[in-house]
Coordinates of N, CA and C in Angstrom, one line a residue:
M1 N 192.9 73.8 168.0 CA 193.6 75.0 167.6 C 193.2 75.4 166.1
L2 N 193.1 74.4 165.2 CA 192.7 74.7 163.9 C 191.3 75.2 163.8
K3 N 190.4 74.7 164.6 CA 189.0 75.1 164.7 C 188.9 76.6 165.1
E4 N 189.7 76.9 166.1 CA 189.7 78.3 166.6 C 190.2 79.3 165.5
F5 N 191.3 78.8 164.8 CA 191.9 79.6 163.7 C 190.9 79.8 162.6
R6 N 190.1 78.8 162.3 CA 189.1 78.9 161.2 C 188.0 79.8 161.6
E7 N 187.6 79.8 162.9 CA 186.6 80.7 163.4 C 187.1 82.1 163.3
F8 N 188.3 82.3 163.7 CA 188.9 83.7 163.7 C 189.0 84.2 162.3
A9 N 189.5 83.4 161.4 CA 189.7 83.8 160.0 C 188.4 84.1 159.3
M10 N 187.3 83.4 159.7 CA 186.0 83.6 159.0 C 185.1 84.6 159.6
K11 N 185.6 85.3 160.6 CA 184.9 86.4 161.2 C 184.7 87.5 160.2
G12 N 183.6 88.2 160.3 CA 183.3 89.3 159.3 C 184.4 90.3 159.1
N13 N 185.0 90.8 160.2 CA 186.0 91.8 160.1 C 187.3 91.4 159.4
V14 N 187.7 90.1 159.6 CA 188.9 89.6 158.9 C 188.6 89.5 157.4
V15 N 187.5 88.9 157.1 CA 187.2 88.8 155.7 C 187.0 90.1 155.0
D16 N 186.4 91.1 155.7 CA 186.2 92.4 155.1 C 187.6 93.1 154.9
L17 N 188.5 92.9 155.9 CA 189.8 93.4 155.8 C 190.6 92.8 154.6
A18 N 190.5 91.5 154.4 CA 191.1 90.9 153.3 C 190.6 91.4 151.9
V19 N 189.3 91.6 151.8 CA 188.7 92.1 150.6 C 189.2 93.5 150.4
G20 N 189.3 94.3 151.5 CA 189.7 95.7 151.4 C 191.2 95.8 150.9
V21 N 192.0 94.9 151.4 CA 193.4 94.9 150.9 C 193.5 94.5 149.5
V22 N 192.8 93.5 149.0 CA 192.8 93.1 147.6 C 192.3 94.2 146.7
I23 N 191.2 94.9 147.1 CA 190.7 95.9 146.3 C 191.6 97.1 146.3
G24 N 192.2 97.4 147.5 CA 193.2 98.5 147.6 C 194.4 98.3 146.7
A25 N 194.9 97.1 146.6 CA 196.0 96.8 145.7 C 195.6 97.0 144.3
A26 N 194.4 96.6 143.9 CA 194.0 96.8 142.5 C 193.8 98.2 142.3
F27 N 193.2 99.0 143.2 CA 193.0 100.4 143.0 C 194.3 101.1 142.9
G28 N 195.3 100.7 143.7 CA 196.6 101.3 143.7 C 197.3 101.1 142.3
S29 N 197.1 99.9 141.7 CA 197.6 99.7 140.4 C 197.0 100.7 139.3
I30 N 195.7 100.9 139.5 CA 194.9 101.7 138.6 C 195.4 103.2 138.7
V31 N 195.6 103.6 140.0 CA 196.0 105.0 140.2 C 197.5 105.2 139.8
T32 N 198.3 104.2 140.0 CA 199.7 104.2 139.5 C 199.7 104.4 138.0
S33 N 198.9 103.6 137.3 CA 198.8 103.7 135.9 C 198.3 105.1 135.5
L34 N 197.3 105.6 136.2 CA 196.8 107.0 135.9 C 197.9 108.0 136.0
V35 N 198.6 107.9 137.1 CA 199.7 108.9 137.3 C 200.8 108.7 136.3
G36 N 201.3 107.5 136.1 CA 202.5 107.2 135.2 C 202.2 107.3 133.7
D37 N 201.0 106.9 133.3 CA 200.6 106.9 131.9 C 199.8 108.0 131.4
I38 N 199.2 108.8 132.3 CA 198.3 109.9 131.8 C 198.8 111.2 132.4
I39 N 198.9 111.3 133.7 CA 199.2 112.6 134.3 C 200.6 113.1 134.1
M40 N 201.6 112.2 134.4 CA 203.0 112.6 134.2 C 203.4 112.9 132.8
P41 N 202.9 112.2 131.8 CA 203.2 112.7 130.4 C 202.6 114.1 130.1
I42 N 201.5 114.4 130.7 CA 200.9 115.7 130.5 C 201.8 116.8 131.2
V43 N 202.2 116.4 132.4 CA 203.1 117.3 133.1 C 204.4 117.5 132.4
G44 N 204.9 116.4 131.8 CA 206.2 116.5 131.0 C 206.0 117.3 129.8
A45 N 204.8 117.2 129.1 CA 204.6 118.0 127.9 C 204.4 119.5 128.2
I46 N 203.8 119.8 129.4 CA 203.7 121.2 129.8 C 205.0 121.8 130.2
S47 N 205.9 121.0 130.8 CA 207.2 121.5 131.3 C 208.2 121.3 130.2
G48 N 207.9 121.1 129.0 CA 208.9 121.0 127.9 C 209.5 119.6 127.8
G49 N 208.9 118.6 128.3 CA 209.5 117.3 128.1 C 210.4 116.9 129.2
L50 N 210.4 117.6 130.3 CA 211.3 117.3 131.5 C 210.9 116.0 132.1
D51 N 211.9 115.2 132.4 CA 211.6 113.9 133.2 C 212.3 114.1 134.5
F52 N 211.6 114.4 135.5 CA 212.2 114.7 136.8 C 212.9 113.5 137.4
S53 N 212.5 112.3 137.0 CA 213.0 111.1 137.7 C 214.5 110.9 137.4
N54 N 215.1 111.6 136.4 CA 216.5 111.4 136.1 C 217.3 112.6 136.7
Y55 N 216.7 113.5 137.5 CA 217.5 114.5 138.1 C 218.2 114.0 139.3
Y56 N 219.5 114.3 139.4 CA 220.2 113.9 140.6 C 221.4 114.8 140.8
T57 N 222.0 114.7 142.0 CA 223.2 115.5 142.3 C 224.3 114.4 142.7
P58 N 225.4 114.4 142.0 CA 226.4 113.4 142.3 C 227.1 113.8 143.7
L59 N 227.3 112.7 144.5 CA 228.0 112.9 145.7 C 229.4 112.5 145.7
S60 N 229.9 112.1 144.5 CA 231.2 111.6 144.3 C 231.7 112.2 143.0
K61 N 233.0 112.5 142.9 CA 233.6 113.0 141.7 C 233.7 111.9 140.6
A62 N 233.5 110.7 140.9 CA 233.6 109.6 139.9 C 232.3 109.5 139.1
V63 N 231.2 110.2 139.5 CA 230.0 110.1 138.8 C 230.0 111.1 137.6
M64 N 229.9 110.6 136.4 CA 229.9 111.4 135.2 C 228.8 111.0 134.3
A65 N 227.9 110.1 134.6 CA 226.8 109.6 133.8 C 225.8 110.7 133.6
T66 N 225.0 110.5 132.5 CA 223.9 111.5 132.2 C 222.5 111.0 132.6
N67 N 222.4 109.8 133.0 CA 221.1 109.3 133.6 C 221.3 108.7 134.9
L68 N 220.2 108.6 135.7 CA 220.3 108.2 137.1 C 220.8 106.7 137.2
A69 N 220.3 105.8 136.4 CA 220.7 104.4 136.5 C 222.2 104.2 136.3
D70 N 222.8 104.9 135.3 CA 224.2 104.7 135.2 C 225.0 105.5 136.3
A71 N 224.4 106.6 136.7 CA 225.1 107.3 137.8 C 225.2 106.5 139.1
K72 N 224.1 105.8 139.4 CA 224.1 105.0 140.6 C 225.1 103.9 140.5
K73 N 225.4 103.4 139.3 CA 226.5 102.4 139.1 C 227.8 102.9 139.4
Q74 N 228.0 104.2 139.1 CA 229.3 104.8 139.2 C 229.7 105.3 140.6
G75 N 228.6 105.6 141.4 CA 228.9 106.0 142.8 C 227.7 106.6 143.4
A76 N 227.9 107.2 144.6 CA 226.8 107.8 145.3 C 226.2 109.0 144.7
V77 N 224.8 109.0 144.6 CA 224.1 110.1 144.1 C 222.9 110.5 145.0
L78 N 222.5 111.7 144.9 CA 221.3 112.2 145.6 C 220.2 112.3 144.6
A79 N 219.3 111.3 144.5 CA 218.3 111.2 143.5 C 217.1 112.1 143.9
W80 N 217.2 113.4 143.9 CA 216.2 114.3 144.3 C 215.0 114.3 143.3
G81 N 215.3 114.1 142.0 CA 214.3 114.1 141.0 C 213.3 112.9 141.2
N82 N 213.9 111.8 141.5 CA 213.1 110.6 141.7 C 212.2 110.8 142.9
F83 N 212.8 111.4 144.0 CA 212.0 111.7 145.2 C 210.9 112.7 144.9
L84 N 211.1 113.7 144.0 CA 210.1 114.7 143.6 C 209.0 114.0 142.9
T85 N 209.4 113.1 142.0 CA 208.4 112.4 141.2 C 207.5 111.5 142.1
L86 N 208.1 110.8 143.0 CA 207.3 109.9 143.9 C 206.4 110.8 144.9
T87 N 206.9 111.9 145.3 CA 206.1 112.8 146.1 C 204.9 113.3 145.3
L88 N 205.1 113.7 144.1 CA 204.0 114.1 143.2 C 203.0 113.0 143.0
N89 N 203.5 111.8 142.8 CA 202.6 110.6 142.7 C 201.8 110.5 143.9
F90 N 202.4 110.6 145.1 CA 201.7 110.4 146.4 C 200.6 111.5 146.5
I91 N 200.9 112.7 146.2 CA 199.9 113.8 146.3 C 198.7 113.5 145.4
I92 N 199.0 113.1 144.2 CA 197.9 112.8 143.2 C 197.1 111.6 143.7
V93 N 197.8 110.5 144.2 CA 197.0 109.3 144.7 C 196.2 109.8 145.9
A94 N 196.7 110.6 146.8 CA 196.0 111.0 148.0 C 194.8 111.8 147.5
F95 N 194.9 112.7 146.5 CA 193.8 113.5 146.1 C 192.7 112.6 145.4
V96 N 193.2 111.7 144.6 CA 192.2 110.8 144.0 C 191.4 110.0 145.0
L97 N 192.1 109.5 146.0 CA 191.4 108.8 147.1 C 190.5 109.7 147.9
F98 N 190.9 110.9 148.1 CA 190.0 111.9 148.8 C 188.7 112.1 148.0
V99 N 188.9 112.3 146.6 CA 187.7 112.5 145.8 C 186.8 111.3 145.8
V100 N 187.4 110.1 145.7 CA 186.5 108.8 145.7 C 185.8 108.7 147.1
I101 N 186.5 108.9 148.2 CA 185.9 108.8 149.5 C 184.8 109.8 149.7
R102 N 185.1 111.0 149.2 CA 184.1 112.1 149.3 C 182.8 111.8 148.5
F103 N 183.0 111.2 147.3 CA 181.9 110.8 146.5 C 181.1 109.7 147.2
M104 N 181.8 108.7 147.7 CA 181.1 107.6 148.4 C 180.3 108.1 149.6
N105 N 180.9 109.0 150.4 CA 180.2 109.6 151.6 C 179.0 110.4 151.2
G106 N 179.1 111.1 150.0 CA 177.9 111.8 149.5 C 176.8 110.8 149.1
L107 N 177.1 109.7 148.6 CA 176.1 108.7 148.2 C 175.5 108.1 149.5
K108 N 176.3 107.9 150.5 CA 175.9 107.4 151.8 C 174.9 108.4 152.5
R109 N 175.3 109.7 152.4 CA 174.4 110.7 153.0 C 173.1 110.8 152.3
K110 N 173.1 110.6 151.0 CA 171.8 110.7 150.3 C 170.9 109.5 150.7
D111 N 171.5 108.4 150.9 CA 170.7 107.2 151.3 C 170.1 107.4 152.7
E112 N 170.9 108.1 153.6 CA 170.5 108.3 155.0 C 169.5 109.4 155.1
E113 N 169.5 110.4 154.2 CA 168.6 111.5 154.2 C 167.3 111.2 153.6
A114 N 167.1 110.1 153.0 CA 165.8 109.8 152.3 C 165.0 108.7 153.0
P115 N 164.8 108.9 154.3 CA 163.9 107.9 154.9 C 162.5 108.1 154.5
A116 N 161.8 107.1 154.4 CA 160.4 107.2 154.0 C 159.6 107.8 155.2
P117 N 158.7 108.8 154.9 CA 158.0 109.4 156.0 C 157.1 108.4 156.6
S118 N 157.1 108.3 157.9 CA 156.3 107.3 158.6 C 154.9 107.8 158.8
K119 N 154.0 106.9 158.7 CA 152.6 107.1 158.8 C 152.3 107.3 160.3
P120 N 151.5 108.3 160.7 CA 151.2 108.5 162.1 C 150.4 107.3 162.6
T121 N 150.6 107.0 163.9 CA 149.9 105.8 164.5 C 148.4 106.2 164.7
R122 N 147.6 105.3 165.0 CA 146.2 105.5 165.3 C 146.0 106.5 166.4
Q123 N 146.8 106.3 167.5 CA 146.7 107.2 168.6 C 147.1 108.6 168.3
E124 N 148.1 108.8 167.4 CA 148.5 110.2 167.0 C 147.4 110.8 166.2
E125 N 146.7 110.0 165.3 CA 145.6 110.5 164.5 C 144.4 111.0 165.4
L126 N 144.1 110.2 166.4 CA 143.0 110.5 167.3 C 143.4 111.8 168.1
L127 N 144.6 111.9 168.6 CA 145.1 113.1 169.3 C 145.0 114.3 168.4
T128 N 145.3 114.2 167.1 CA 145.3 115.3 166.2 C 143.8 115.7 166.0
E129 N 142.9 114.8 165.9 CA 141.5 115.1 165.7 C 141.0 115.8 167.0
I130 N 141.4 115.3 168.2 CA 140.9 116.0 169.4 C 141.4 117.4 169.5
R131 N 142.7 117.6 169.1 CA 143.3 118.9 169.1 C 142.5 119.9 168.2
D132 N 142.2 119.4 167.0 CA 141.5 120.2 166.0 C 140.1 120.5 166.5
L133 N 139.4 119.6 167.1 CA 138.1 119.8 167.7 C 138.1 120.9 168.8
L134 N 139.2 120.8 169.6 CA 139.3 121.8 170.7 C 139.6 123.2 170.2
K135 N 140.3 123.3 169.1 CA 140.6 124.6 168.5 C 139.3 125.2 168.0
K136 N 138.4 124.4 167.4 CA 137.1 124.9 166.9 C 136.2 125.5 168.0
S137 N 136.3 124.9 169.2 CA 135.4 125.3 170.2 C 135.8 126.4 171.1

């Protein structure tokens, strides 16, 4: 049973999948930092310093806090600003992935479009010569 498991785990597809998951997690961290540390501060500066993640609607009269963390401690809240922020993050991450995949597909197409021209075989050369001789006569 251990031998079978080892053979399964060492198959190319399983190893490729594991590498993809690790690289995906690392890429996710990079994109999360891009969104949180670069893009969202720019959006906040453009919108006058608004931080959407603290926008909420209280669902209880007991909620009187001015920020989301304290409001959640006081009672039920509808954290629509946090949802808006996460949705915006998702759209940005999806767009970045789209651009990266499109770039990689473009590189792949360039590699496929540039096959070396094949040299005609000896038989094709002879047939071309015969054709040319027949045209002359």
